[in-house]
Short mmCIF file of C-alpha atoms and ligand atoms in Angstrom, two decimals:
data_model
loop_
_atom_site.label_atom_id
_atom_site.label_comp_id
_atom_site.label_asym_id
_atom_site.label_seq_id
_atom_site.Cartn_x
_atom_site.Cartn_y
_atom_site.Cartn_z
CA MET A 1 0.00 0.00 0.00
CA ASP A 2 1.17 3.55 -0.78
CA HIS A 3 2.22 5.45 2.27
CA PRO A 4 -0.13 8.35 3.11
CA LYS A 5 1.07 11.58 1.51
CA ARG A 6 2.54 14.12 3.88
CA ILE A 7 1.41 17.65 3.09
CA LEU A 8 2.60 20.85 4.73
CA ILE A 9 0.06 23.69 4.81
CA ILE A 10 1.70 27.09 5.19
CA TYR A 11 -0.91 29.58 6.37
CA THR A 12 0.25 33.11 5.55
CA GLY A 13 -3.09 34.91 6.04
CA GLY A 14 -5.67 36.23 3.58
CA THR A 15 -9.46 36.26 3.46
CA ILE A 16 -9.59 32.46 3.69
CA GLY A 17 -9.05 32.63 7.47
CA MET A 18 -10.23 36.14 8.23
CA GLN A 19 -12.76 37.23 10.83
CA GLN A 20 -14.76 40.41 11.16
CA THR A 21 -13.12 43.11 13.33
CA PRO A 22 -14.24 46.70 14.03
CA GLU A 23 -11.84 47.80 11.24
CA GLY A 24 -13.14 45.25 8.74
CA LEU A 25 -11.94 41.74 7.85
CA ALA A 26 -8.55 40.82 9.34
CA PRO A 27 -6.57 37.57 9.53
CA ALA A 28 -7.32 35.23 12.44
CA ALA A 29 -5.22 32.44 13.87
CA ASP A 30 -7.86 29.74 14.30
CA LEU A 31 -7.78 28.42 10.76
CA ALA A 32 -4.62 26.34 11.12
CA ALA A 33 -6.00 24.54 14.18
CA ASP A 34 -9.41 24.05 12.56
CA ILE A 35 -8.01 22.56 9.37
CA ARG A 36 -6.95 19.35 11.06
CA HIS A 37 -10.46 18.82 12.42
CA MET A 38 -12.36 19.46 9.21
CA PRO A 39 -14.67 16.47 8.70
CA GLU A 40 -14.54 17.05 4.93
CA LEU A 41 -10.88 16.08 4.86
CA GLY A 42 -11.61 12.52 5.88
CA GLN A 43 -14.49 12.31 3.43
CA ALA A 44 -12.52 13.81 0.55
CA PHE A 45 -9.69 11.32 0.93
CA GLN A 46 -11.47 8.11 1.83
CA THR A 47 -8.73 5.75 0.76
CA HIS A 48 -5.48 7.49 1.65
CA PRO A 49 -6.09 10.69 3.61
CA PRO A 50 -2.93 12.77 3.68
CA VAL A 51 -1.04 13.44 6.87
CA ILE A 52 -1.22 17.18 7.32
CA GLU A 53 1.02 19.51 9.24
CA THR A 54 0.45 23.24 9.43
CA LEU A 55 2.79 26.18 9.75
CA SER A 56 1.08 29.45 10.67
CA TYR A 57 2.80 32.77 10.11
CA ASP A 58 2.91 35.31 12.88
CA PRO A 59 1.70 37.87 12.13
CA LEU A 60 -0.81 36.56 9.62
CA LEU A 61 -1.01 38.95 6.72
CA ASP A 62 -3.49 40.51 4.44
CA SER A 63 -1.57 39.82 1.24
CA SER A 64 -1.60 43.50 0.37
CA ASP A 65 1.08 43.78 3.10
CA MET A 66 3.35 41.22 1.45
CA THR A 67 6.79 42.16 0.15
CA PRO A 68 9.45 40.22 -1.79
CA GLY A 69 10.90 39.31 1.62
CA HIS A 70 7.76 37.29 2.30
CA TRP A 71 8.14 35.41 -1.01
CA VAL A 72 11.62 34.37 0.00
CA ARG A 73 10.45 33.40 3.47
CA ILE A 74 7.80 31.08 2.01
CA ALA A 75 10.34 29.61 -0.41
CA SER A 76 12.84 29.05 2.41
CA ASP A 77 10.20 27.46 4.65
CA ILE A 78 9.41 25.02 1.85
CA LEU A 79 13.06 24.28 1.10
CA GLN A 80 13.91 23.71 4.76
CA ARG A 81 11.14 21.09 5.05
CA TYR A 82 11.39 19.79 1.51
CA GLN A 83 12.50 16.25 2.35
CA ARG A 84 9.83 15.67 4.99
CA PHE A 85 6.80 16.35 2.79
CA ASP A 86 5.34 15.11 -0.49
CA GLY A 87 3.60 18.37 -1.33
CA PHE A 88 3.00 21.89 -0.10
CA VAL A 89 -0.12 24.05 0.14
CA VAL A 90 0.28 27.79 0.70
CA LEU A 91 -2.81 29.61 2.01
CA HIS A 92 -2.59 33.20 0.86
CA GLY A 93 -4.67 36.33 0.33
CA THR A 94 -5.91 36.72 -3.22
CA ASP A 95 -4.76 40.31 -3.76
CA THR A 96 -1.09 39.49 -4.35
CA LEU A 97 -1.36 35.72 -4.69
CA ALA A 98 -0.30 35.79 -8.35
CA TYR A 99 2.90 37.66 -7.45
CA THR A 100 3.78 35.11 -4.78
CA ALA A 101 2.93 32.22 -7.11
CA SER A 102 5.22 33.69 -9.76
CA ALA A 103 7.99 34.39 -7.27
CA LEU A 104 7.88 30.87 -5.79
CA SER A 105 8.25 29.41 -9.28
CA PHE A 106 11.55 31.28 -9.60
CA PHE A 107 12.88 31.21 -6.06
CA LEU A 108 12.34 27.47 -5.56
CA GLU A 109 14.62 25.02 -7.24
CA ARG A 110 13.16 22.61 -9.76
CA SER A 111 10.86 20.66 -7.58
CA ASP A 112 9.55 17.16 -8.01
CA LYS A 113 6.88 17.98 -5.42
CA PRO A 114 3.79 20.10 -6.06
CA VAL A 115 3.60 23.55 -4.49
CA VAL A 116 -0.04 24.66 -4.55
CA ILE A 117 -1.21 28.16 -3.68
CA THR A 118 -4.79 28.88 -2.82
CA GLY A 119 -6.99 31.27 -0.87
CA ALA A 120 -10.65 32.19 -0.85
CA GLN A 121 -13.09 34.91 -1.76
CA LEU A 122 -15.04 34.44 1.51
CA PRO A 123 -13.71 33.54 4.99
CA TYR A 124 -14.04 29.85 5.81
CA ALA A 125 -16.58 30.46 8.58
CA TYR A 126 -18.99 32.29 6.25
CA PRO A 127 -22.00 30.60 4.65
CA ARG A 128 -21.29 29.61 1.02
CA SER A 129 -17.60 30.23 1.54
CA ASP A 130 -15.30 28.82 -1.13
CA ALA A 131 -12.55 28.28 1.47
CA ARG A 132 -13.15 24.60 2.23
CA ASN A 133 -13.53 23.61 -1.40
CA ASN A 134 -10.37 25.46 -2.37
CA LEU A 135 -8.44 23.99 0.52
CA ILE A 136 -9.57 20.44 -0.21
CA SER A 137 -8.89 20.84 -3.93
CA ALA A 138 -5.44 22.25 -3.15
CA LEU A 139 -4.69 19.31 -0.86
CA GLU A 140 -5.90 16.88 -3.52
CA VAL A 141 -3.59 18.46 -6.12
CA ALA A 142 -0.67 18.64 -3.67
CA ALA A 143 -1.12 14.94 -2.91
CA ASN A 144 -1.88 13.61 -6.38
CA MET A 145 -0.61 15.89 -9.15
CA PRO A 146 0.91 13.69 -11.89
CA GLU A 147 4.66 13.50 -11.46
CA ALA A 148 5.48 14.86 -14.92
CA MET A 149 3.47 18.00 -14.14
CA THR A 150 4.72 18.91 -10.68
CA GLN A 151 5.28 22.65 -10.48
CA VAL A 152 4.18 25.74 -8.58
CA CYS A 153 0.48 26.09 -9.33
CA VAL A 154 -2.60 28.03 -8.31
CA VAL A 155 -5.67 26.00 -7.42
CA PHE A 156 -8.74 28.18 -7.09
CA GLY A 157 -12.43 27.53 -7.83
CA SER A 158 -12.63 25.16 -10.78
CA ARG A 159 -9.13 25.85 -12.12
CA ILE A 160 -5.60 24.56 -11.83
CA LEU A 161 -3.21 27.14 -13.27
CA ARG A 162 0.53 27.44 -13.71
CA GLY A 163 1.60 29.77 -10.89
CA ASN A 164 3.65 32.16 -12.98
CA ARG A 165 0.89 32.44 -15.62
CA ALA A 166 -1.93 33.19 -13.20
CA THR A 167 -3.52 36.57 -12.61
CA LYS A 168 -6.43 37.70 -10.47
CA VAL A 169 -9.37 38.35 -12.79
CA SER A 170 -12.27 38.73 -10.37
CA ALA A 171 -12.88 40.19 -6.93
CA LYS A 172 -16.24 38.40 -6.69
CA ALA A 173 -16.34 35.19 -8.70
CA TYR A 174 -15.24 31.92 -7.14
CA ASP A 175 -13.04 31.45 -10.20
CA ALA A 176 -10.98 34.45 -9.12
CA PHE A 177 -7.87 33.53 -11.14
CA ASP A 178 -7.20 32.73 -14.73
CA SER A 179 -4.18 32.36 -17.02
CA PRO A 180 -5.36 34.08 -20.20
CA ARG A 181 -1.97 33.67 -21.89
CA TYR A 182 -1.55 29.97 -21.13
CA PRO A 183 -3.81 26.89 -21.11
CA HIS A 184 -5.12 25.69 -17.77
CA LEU A 185 -3.20 22.84 -16.13
CA GLY A 186 -6.43 21.20 -15.15
CA ALA A 187 -10.05 21.52 -14.11
CA ILE A 188 -11.77 20.79 -10.83
CA GLY A 189 -15.29 19.45 -11.17
CA ILE A 190 -16.71 16.16 -10.01
CA ASP A 191 -13.25 14.83 -10.77
CA VAL A 192 -9.90 16.58 -10.76
CA GLU A 193 -8.78 16.43 -14.37
CA TYR A 194 -5.26 17.24 -15.48
CA ASN A 195 -4.23 18.57 -18.85
CA ARG A 196 -1.40 16.09 -19.16
CA ARG A 197 0.12 17.81 -22.17
CA ARG A 198 1.24 20.54 -19.78
CA ARG A 199 4.28 18.65 -18.60
CA PHE A 200 6.97 20.56 -16.83
CA PRO A 201 10.39 19.64 -18.13
CA LEU A 202 12.03 23.01 -17.49
CA ALA A 203 14.99 23.69 -15.26
CA PHE A 204 14.58 25.97 -12.29
CA GLY A 205 17.11 28.47 -11.05
CA ASN A 206 18.70 27.95 -7.69
CA PHE A 207 18.06 30.74 -5.25
CA THR A 208 19.49 28.88 -2.29
CA LYS A 209 22.96 29.05 -3.79
CA HIS A 210 23.10 32.59 -5.06
CA GLY A 211 20.26 34.68 -3.76
CA GLN A 212 20.57 38.04 -2.10
CA LEU A 213 17.24 39.82 -2.29
CA PRO A 214 17.62 43.46 -3.43
CA PRO A 215 15.83 46.32 -1.64
CA ASP A 216 12.12 46.62 -2.47
CA ASP A 217 12.69 49.74 -4.57
CA ALA A 218 14.98 47.88 -6.99
CA VAL A 219 11.92 47.22 -9.18
CA ALA A 220 9.15 49.56 -10.36
CA LEU A 221 5.94 48.98 -12.30
CA VAL A 222 4.73 51.66 -14.69
CA ARG A 223 1.48 51.53 -16.65
CA LEU A 224 1.24 53.71 -19.75
CA PHE A 225 -1.82 55.86 -20.37
CA PRO A 226 -2.48 58.63 -22.90
CA GLY A 227 -0.68 61.63 -21.44
CA PHE A 228 1.91 59.65 -19.45
CA SER A 229 4.82 62.05 -19.21
CA ALA A 230 8.55 61.69 -19.58
CA GLU A 231 8.91 63.58 -16.29
CA THR A 232 6.95 60.89 -14.46
CA LEU A 233 9.24 58.23 -15.90
CA ARG A 234 12.33 60.26 -15.00
CA ALA A 235 10.99 60.68 -11.45
CA VAL A 236 10.61 56.91 -11.15
CA CYS A 237 14.12 56.38 -12.53
CA SER A 238 15.66 58.88 -10.10
CA SER A 239 15.63 56.28 -7.29
CA SER A 240 19.23 55.23 -6.79
CA GLN A 241 18.23 51.62 -6.00
CA LEU A 242 16.23 51.09 -9.20
CA ARG A 243 17.48 48.20 -11.37
CA GLY A 244 14.42 47.24 -13.39
CA ILE A 245 11.12 48.62 -14.64
CA VAL A 246 8.15 46.63 -15.85
CA LEU A 247 6.47 48.86 -18.42
CA GLU A 248 2.84 47.92 -19.08
CA ALA A 249 2.49 49.13 -22.65
CA TYR A 250 -0.46 49.06 -25.01
CA GLY A 251 -1.53 46.02 -27.05
CA ALA A 252 1.44 44.45 -28.81
CA GLY A 253 3.89 46.49 -26.72
CA ASN A 254 3.31 49.96 -28.09
CA GLY A 255 4.11 53.30 -26.50
CA PRO A 256 4.03 56.97 -27.51
CA SER A 257 6.48 56.89 -30.43
CA LYS A 258 6.08 60.57 -31.32
CA ASN A 259 6.89 61.72 -27.79
CA GLN A 260 10.64 62.21 -28.09
CA ALA A 261 11.02 63.17 -24.44
CA PHE A 262 9.49 59.83 -23.43
CA GLN A 263 11.77 57.90 -25.79
CA ASP A 264 14.76 59.80 -24.39
CA ALA A 265 13.73 59.00 -20.84
CA ILE A 266 13.66 55.27 -21.70
CA ARG A 267 17.01 55.53 -23.47
CA ASP A 268 18.59 57.29 -20.47
CA ALA A 269 17.17 54.73 -18.05
CA VAL A 270 18.69 51.90 -20.10
CA ARG A 271 22.02 53.74 -20.36
CA ASN A 272 22.01 54.02 -16.58
CA GLY A 273 21.76 50.26 -16.22
CA ILE A 274 18.01 50.00 -15.66
CA VAL A 275 16.38 47.08 -17.47
CA VAL A 276 13.05 48.11 -19.02
CA VAL A 277 10.78 45.11 -19.65
CA VAL A 278 7.69 45.68 -21.77
CA VAL A 279 4.55 43.68 -21.01
CA SER A 280 1.10 44.01 -22.54
CA GLN A 281 -1.88 45.66 -20.82
CA PRO A 282 -4.66 43.43 -22.25
CA LEU A 283 -5.13 40.24 -20.25
CA ASP A 284 -4.46 38.07 -23.28
CA GLY A 285 -1.92 40.41 -24.91
CA ILE A 286 1.47 39.30 -26.21
CA VAL A 287 4.26 41.78 -26.84
CA ARG A 288 5.52 41.83 -30.42
CA MET A 289 7.31 45.12 -30.60
CA SER A 290 8.03 44.86 -34.31
CA SER A 291 4.31 44.75 -35.18
CA TYR A 292 3.89 48.53 -35.00
CA ALA A 293 6.20 51.48 -35.46
CA ALA A 294 5.09 52.55 -31.97
CA GLY A 295 6.50 49.32 -30.57
CA SER A 296 9.71 49.43 -32.61
CA ALA A 297 10.39 52.88 -31.17
CA LEU A 298 10.35 51.43 -27.64
CA ALA A 299 12.68 48.64 -28.75
CA ARG A 300 15.06 51.15 -30.38
CA ALA A 301 15.14 53.08 -27.12
CA GLY A 302 16.42 49.91 -25.45
CA ALA A 303 13.29 48.39 -23.91
CA ILE A 304 13.07 44.60 -23.94
CA SER A 305 10.09 42.50 -24.91
CA GLY A 306 8.58 40.52 -22.06
CA ARG A 307 6.54 38.63 -24.71
CA ASP A 308 3.70 36.83 -22.89
CA LEU A 309 4.96 37.40 -19.34
CA THR A 310 2.24 38.49 -16.96
CA THR A 311 2.95 41.69 -15.08
CA GLU A 312 3.21 39.67 -11.87
CA ALA A 313 5.72 37.24 -13.36
CA ALA A 314 7.75 40.10 -14.87
CA VAL A 315 8.00 41.85 -11.50
CA ALA A 316 8.93 38.64 -9.66
CA LYS A 317 11.41 37.59 -12.34
CA LEU A 318 13.19 40.93 -12.15
CA TYR A 319 13.58 40.61 -8.36
CA TYR A 320 14.80 37.06 -8.84
CA LEU A 321 17.39 37.93 -11.50
CA ILE A 322 18.62 40.93 -9.52
CA ALA A 323 18.86 38.69 -6.45
CA LEU A 324 21.12 36.35 -8.41
CA GLY A 325 23.58 39.22 -8.77
CA TYR A 326 23.43 39.53 -12.57
CA SER A 327 24.54 42.60 -14.50
CA ALA A 328 21.97 44.65 -16.43
CA ASP A 329 23.07 43.00 -19.70
CA MET A 330 22.68 39.55 -18.23
CA ILE A 331 19.28 40.40 -16.73
CA ALA A 332 18.16 41.72 -20.13
CA LYS A 333 19.23 38.41 -21.68
CA LYS A 334 17.70 36.19 -19.00
CA ILE A 335 14.40 38.08 -19.01
CA LYS A 336 13.86 36.78 -22.56
CA THR A 337 14.74 33.20 -21.63
CA PRO A 338 12.06 31.01 -20.03
CA ILE A 339 13.33 29.58 -16.75
CA ALA A 340 10.21 28.27 -15.03
CA GLY A 341 7.60 27.99 -17.78
CA GLU A 342 6.67 31.65 -17.34
CA MET A 343 6.90 32.58 -21.02
CA ARG A 344 6.89 31.08 -24.45
CA ARG A 345 10.19 30.47 -26.20
N1 LIG B 1 -7.18 41.49 1.07
C1 LIG B 1 -7.22 40.04 1.04
C2 LIG B 1 -5.81 39.54 0.90
O1 LIG B 1 -5.26 39.56 -0.15
C3 LIG B 1 -8.08 39.59 -0.07
C4 LIG B 1 -8.27 38.11 -0.18
O2 LIG B 1 -7.62 37.29 0.44
O3 LIG B 1 -9.15 37.71 -0.97
O4 LIG B 1 -5.24 39.11 1.88
#
């Protein structure tokens, strides 16, 4: 008989375990203790229920308070306990869950064990809450994901998504996440069905050997809009710690090509060693900077195509590459190279 799977649940906070306070919903500590006594767990895993251990963070966080330091803490907690468990479930607030999912895919080494991130739209003690379903589905995937597919993934509502392709698409629906630029890894209905063509043969980086997380202000995110000024960009670039900018451009990666001051500001940023990565604003957009003159102008100024990277993955990947100690040239090169299934070749 197979030995029961050992799963570690890391409870970081988020709506899933929140309770009402005079200031509004805030994280509560009871969830971790309650999980082990959930009757549904026994029923969901009649044959081989997993052996579950929990690790609760103190303080528990609304994920809007998370920083890159928290990503690394979660990654380190997993790595430290890696040998003792068969899979990992991270309970997380939905607001920045896609950033953490992306970051874990980079900061963890290539893993032959599933790392599943989930949360909920309603606290677990609320009627019609999605918390129990999401938790049980996450445990199921952490225990039984096919070996060839093991990777960092988001399990939420009816979807299993690659972690670094996921983005939050709804503040209300139970299917709060989607991966509009990449097929789903699987679907959760009566059965848990895997899209077995989504194997995961890619090599991970190795944060444990090289990583030194840069200060938070090493990375900035800028979204273009009609009227966005060169002065605003120069103000962003004036931070002495800045090493990379994710530039959310229009459609296929276009920007204001007739605004010379804007082009100059990009060129100066790049000359000063700042890597400018262009991602697309539409949810299903893919950057092809040569499609339009307006995109070519950004490329000529030195900006780099992030192709189909999500904004979240672009931000996390920049932190990761900076943490590895790479030069601007090397970061620019590595940004274009898939390292954890985050972008097409
Ligand atoms: N503000 C919450 C959080 O991200 C929202 C949620 O969990 O749904 O922690």
